[in-house]
Short mmCIF file of C-alpha atoms and ligand atoms in Angstrom, two decimals:
data_model
loop_
_atom_site.label_atom_id
_atom_site.label_comp_id
_atom_site.label_asym_id
_atom_site.label_seq_id
_atom_site.Cartn_x
_atom_site.Cartn_y
_atom_site.Cartn_z
CA MET A 1 109.01 81.88 35.63
CA GLU A 2 107.61 80.82 38.85
CA ALA A 3 110.13 82.93 40.72
CA SER A 4 109.46 86.09 38.72
CA ARG A 5 105.71 85.52 39.26
CA VAL A 6 106.03 85.09 43.01
CA ASN A 7 108.01 88.42 43.11
CA ALA A 8 105.52 90.54 41.24
CA CYS A 9 103.03 93.03 42.88
CA LEU A 10 99.61 91.62 42.43
CA ASN A 11 98.00 94.95 42.29
CA SER A 12 98.18 97.89 39.88
CA GLU A 13 97.63 100.11 43.08
CA GLY A 14 101.04 98.65 44.57
CA CYS A 15 101.47 97.33 48.01
CA LEU A 16 98.39 97.24 50.34
CA PHE A 17 100.14 99.55 52.60
CA CYS A 18 102.87 101.94 51.03
CA ARG A 19 101.30 101.66 47.66
CA LEU A 20 104.73 101.33 45.97
CA HIS A 21 105.98 98.63 43.58
CA ASP A 22 109.63 98.37 44.52
CA GLY A 23 109.65 96.85 47.95
CA GLY A 24 109.80 93.15 46.88
CA PHE A 25 107.06 91.06 46.78
CA ARG A 26 108.32 87.53 47.90
CA SER A 27 106.93 87.30 51.49
CA ARG A 28 103.53 85.99 52.86
CA GLU A 29 102.05 88.21 55.28
CA HIS A 30 100.09 86.84 58.53
CA PRO A 31 97.06 89.07 59.20
CA PHE A 32 97.05 87.37 62.80
CA PRO A 33 100.72 87.15 64.08
CA GLU A 34 102.09 83.66 63.82
CA SER A 35 102.99 83.70 67.49
CA LEU A 36 99.12 84.13 68.27
CA GLY A 37 98.93 80.58 66.85
CA ASN A 38 97.98 81.52 63.21
CA ASP A 39 99.55 79.45 60.58
CA GLU A 40 96.66 79.16 58.32
CA ILE A 41 95.32 82.64 57.21
CA VAL A 42 97.93 84.27 55.12
CA LEU A 43 97.84 86.95 52.38
CA PRO A 44 99.49 85.49 49.29
CA PRO A 45 102.86 87.02 48.08
CA GLY A 46 102.39 90.10 45.99
CA VAL A 47 99.83 91.86 48.23
CA VAL A 48 102.13 93.47 50.99
CA CYS A 49 105.61 94.29 50.02
CA ASP A 50 108.63 92.82 51.73
CA ARG A 51 109.92 96.23 52.83
CA CYS A 52 106.49 96.84 55.05
CA ASN A 53 106.12 93.29 55.87
CA PHE A 54 109.75 92.82 57.46
CA GLY A 55 109.92 96.56 58.59
CA ARG A 56 106.67 98.45 60.05
CA LEU A 57 104.35 95.70 60.07
CA SER A 58 106.50 93.28 61.92
CA ASP A 59 107.42 95.91 64.47
CA LEU A 60 103.55 96.36 64.93
CA ASP A 61 103.02 92.64 65.46
CA ASN A 62 105.76 92.43 67.98
CA ALA A 63 104.53 95.31 69.83
CA PHE A 64 101.01 93.93 70.02
CA LEU A 65 102.24 90.40 71.15
CA ASN A 66 104.33 92.18 73.97
CA TYR A 67 101.51 94.26 75.26
CA PRO A 68 101.68 93.17 78.67
CA PRO A 69 98.08 91.58 78.99
CA ILE A 70 98.43 89.73 75.60
CA SER A 71 101.69 88.65 76.56
CA LEU A 72 100.53 86.96 79.71
CA LEU A 73 97.52 85.55 78.00
CA ARG A 74 99.83 83.88 75.39
CA THR A 75 102.05 82.54 78.35
CA MET A 76 99.30 81.15 80.27
CA TYR A 77 97.77 79.38 77.22
CA GLY A 78 101.15 78.07 75.97
CA ILE A 79 100.89 79.52 72.54
CA LYS A 80 104.34 79.06 71.22
CA THR A 81 106.34 81.74 69.48
CA LYS A 82 107.04 81.76 65.80
CA ALA A 83 110.19 79.97 66.53
CA GLY A 84 108.26 77.10 68.32
CA LYS A 85 109.15 78.47 71.90
CA ARG A 86 106.98 79.01 74.81
CA PRO A 87 106.60 82.67 75.37
CA MET A 88 107.79 84.38 78.42
CA SER A 89 105.87 87.25 79.88
CA LYS A 90 108.08 90.05 81.51
CA TRP A 91 106.67 92.30 83.98
CA GLY A 92 108.41 95.01 86.19
CA ASN A 93 108.32 92.77 89.20
CA ALA A 94 108.06 89.27 87.82
CA ARG A 95 108.75 87.02 84.93
CA VAL A 96 105.98 84.56 84.04
CA SER A 97 106.50 81.38 81.99
CA MET A 98 105.03 78.03 81.54
CA PRO A 99 107.79 75.45 80.97
CA THR A 100 105.39 72.56 80.42
CA GLU A 101 101.72 72.31 79.91
CA ALA A 102 101.15 71.76 83.67
CA ASN A 103 103.39 74.29 85.31
CA ILE A 104 103.31 77.92 85.67
CA TYR A 105 106.74 79.47 86.80
CA ILE A 106 106.55 82.86 88.37
CA GLU A 107 110.01 84.31 89.14
CA THR A 108 109.42 87.60 91.31
CA ASN A 109 112.01 90.19 92.20
CA SER A 110 109.81 91.81 94.93
CA GLU A 111 108.11 90.90 98.07
CA LYS A 112 105.03 93.01 97.03
CA THR A 113 104.37 90.70 94.03
CA TRP A 114 101.81 88.63 96.15
CA ARG A 115 98.88 90.35 97.84
CA THR A 116 96.93 88.52 100.73
CA VAL A 117 93.36 88.54 99.69
CA GLY A 118 92.02 86.16 102.43
CA PRO A 119 93.02 83.12 104.61
CA ASN A 120 95.36 81.11 102.64
CA GLN A 121 94.58 83.18 99.71
CA TYR A 122 97.09 85.30 97.63
CA GLU A 123 96.77 87.25 94.46
CA LEU A 124 99.39 87.87 92.12
CA GLN A 125 100.00 91.45 91.27
CA LEU A 126 101.99 92.13 88.18
CA ARG A 127 103.24 95.60 87.64
CA GLY A 128 104.32 96.82 84.18
CA SER A 129 107.88 97.53 83.68
CA ARG A 130 106.70 101.07 83.10
CA PRO A 131 103.52 102.87 82.64
CA ILE A 132 101.47 102.54 79.44
CA THR A 133 101.84 105.67 77.37
CA VAL A 134 99.83 107.10 74.56
CA ASP A 135 102.29 105.89 72.11
CA ASP A 136 101.63 102.40 73.41
CA THR A 137 97.96 102.95 72.77
CA ALA A 138 98.49 104.24 69.42
CA THR A 139 100.78 101.34 68.46
CA MET A 140 97.79 98.97 69.64
CA ALA A 141 95.28 100.85 67.39
CA ARG A 142 97.91 100.76 64.45
CA ALA A 143 98.39 97.05 64.93
CA LEU A 144 94.68 96.41 64.94
CA TRP A 145 94.10 98.66 61.88
CA LYS A 146 96.72 96.52 60.13
CA MET A 147 94.96 93.20 60.89
CA ALA A 148 91.62 94.54 59.84
CA LEU A 149 92.84 95.95 56.68
CA GLU A 150 94.45 92.51 55.78
CA PHE A 151 91.49 90.61 56.57
CA ALA A 152 89.30 92.95 54.76
CA TYR A 153 91.72 92.65 51.62
CA ILE A 154 91.17 88.72 51.89
CA ASP A 155 87.37 89.39 51.85
CA HIS A 156 87.10 92.45 49.48
CA GLY A 157 90.39 92.53 47.51
CA GLY A 158 90.96 95.74 45.46
CA ALA A 159 88.36 97.63 47.35
CA MET A 160 90.82 97.97 50.30
CA PHE A 161 92.75 100.48 48.08
CA ASP A 162 89.80 102.85 48.55
CA SER A 163 91.50 106.42 49.03
CA ARG A 164 89.22 106.75 52.34
CA LEU A 165 91.73 104.36 53.76
CA ASP A 166 94.87 106.26 52.66
CA GLU A 167 95.41 108.37 55.77
CA THR A 168 94.92 105.11 57.73
CA ARG A 169 97.69 103.31 55.78
CA ARG A 170 100.00 106.20 56.24
CA MET A 171 99.51 106.13 60.21
CA ILE A 172 100.01 102.24 60.14
CA LEU A 173 103.33 102.83 58.53
CA GLY A 174 104.08 105.73 60.90
CA GLN A 175 104.49 108.06 58.04
CA GLU A 176 102.34 110.55 59.83
CA PRO A 177 101.36 110.73 63.51
CA ALA A 178 98.42 108.28 64.43
CA HIS A 179 95.27 109.67 66.02
CA GLY A 180 92.26 107.77 67.01
CA TRP A 181 90.82 105.59 69.80
CA VAL A 182 91.18 102.12 71.25
CA ALA A 183 88.65 100.60 73.68
CA LEU A 184 90.08 97.89 76.03
CA ALA A 185 87.99 95.26 78.03
CA ARG A 186 88.60 95.54 81.56
CA LYS A 187 88.44 92.02 82.36
CA GLY A 188 88.75 89.18 79.89
CA ASP A 189 86.64 85.89 79.78
CA PRO A 190 88.98 83.13 81.11
CA ASN A 191 87.11 80.46 79.26
CA ASP A 192 87.52 81.98 75.84
CA ARG A 193 90.50 80.87 74.04
CA GLN A 194 90.02 82.16 70.65
CA VAL A 195 91.49 84.98 68.54
CA SER A 196 88.92 86.58 66.63
CA LEU A 197 88.29 89.82 64.61
CA ARG A 198 85.31 91.41 63.28
CA TYR A 199 85.09 94.43 61.01
CA TRP A 200 82.50 96.50 59.21
CA TRP A 201 82.90 97.15 55.35
CA PRO A 202 81.54 98.89 53.44
CA PRO A 203 81.71 101.75 55.93
CA VAL A 204 78.97 102.24 58.46
CA MET A 205 77.45 105.70 58.61
CA HIS A 206 77.11 107.39 61.81
CA GLU A 207 74.51 109.92 62.95
CA THR A 208 76.93 112.66 62.66
CA GLY A 209 77.18 111.79 59.07
CA GLU A 210 80.78 110.43 59.41
CA GLU A 211 81.78 107.34 58.02
CA GLY A 212 83.28 104.48 60.05
CA MET A 213 85.06 101.11 59.75
CA PRO A 214 84.67 99.71 63.30
CA VAL A 215 86.88 96.69 64.24
CA LEU A 216 86.38 94.31 67.26
CA MET A 217 89.16 91.76 68.40
CA GLY A 218 89.09 89.21 70.80
CA VAL A 219 92.30 87.83 72.03
CA PHE A 220 91.72 84.89 74.50
CA GLY A 221 88.93 86.43 75.99
CA MET A 222 90.17 90.10 76.23
CA GLY A 223 88.28 92.62 74.10
CA LEU A 224 89.63 95.40 71.99
CA GLY A 225 88.18 97.70 69.57
CA THR A 226 88.76 100.70 67.29
CA ASP A 227 87.88 102.22 64.01
CA LEU A 228 89.98 102.51 60.73
CA LEU A 229 88.00 105.77 59.60
CA LYS A 230 86.35 107.46 62.52
CA ARG A 231 89.08 109.21 64.76
CA VAL A 232 86.87 110.59 67.31
CA PRO A 233 84.69 108.08 69.46
CA VAL A 234 81.68 110.12 69.78
CA GLN A 235 79.39 107.14 68.76
CA VAL A 236 80.99 103.77 69.95
CA PRO A 237 79.14 100.83 68.51
CA PRO A 238 77.23 99.17 71.19
CA GLU A 239 79.35 96.03 70.91
CA LEU A 240 82.29 98.25 72.28
CA ALA A 241 80.16 100.31 74.81
CA GLU A 242 80.50 97.59 77.25
CA HIS A 243 84.27 97.23 76.64
CA GLY A 244 85.44 99.53 79.42
CA ASP A 245 88.44 101.79 79.14
CA LEU A 246 88.34 104.14 76.31
CA ASN A 247 91.92 105.46 75.21
CA VAL A 248 91.96 108.35 72.83
CA PHE A 249 95.22 109.20 71.36
ZN1 ZN B 1 104.70 98.17 51.15
#
């Protein structure tokens, strides 16, 4: 009895992402990846199907966690991985790890990793293993959309099956090419160790008459923002305006 209940889809609309009923519904889904330190906020079994959870959504979580600035912040703060290990941040010219609370271990493969910035002062220059591509930016946006949709489901339940979000659902799953934008803060706040997410629902109405569902996320002081409905960043919310680099994809 218990097992069959756990394996059932909770909503007549199907899985929150693929809208199908046949993907299995045994797993719990974490809106914030466990490797960001989240073991508390979960969607109960029956909302997201196992096929989405272990497939596309898991890929998005991993891409988000391995995005170089986020991977470095996780390493510096010693946020353990899902498997309970301390993370390592891999860069093109160095590997950064923190074997204990008190030690940061930097293994470099290039003399150019350190730059002199003053007497007895050096700055670590981490270079990505490859340039950030348009696809990387789109993946970051899809990961943010996924998290926002799941948090909004926790708060608003069935309202998140709104047909206005269907295109976003398909783009999250990679069923159609993603297009939109992401704003990334240039500099994080080193004192902020929180992971937070804020979204707006019901949709906000922009002056252009278009609806938006903006999302702001803070990851250990780094700010990210995007929108689940508004694809063209004509009017960026004031909270995002100061967030620096705007990446349209
Ligand atoms: Zn699904």
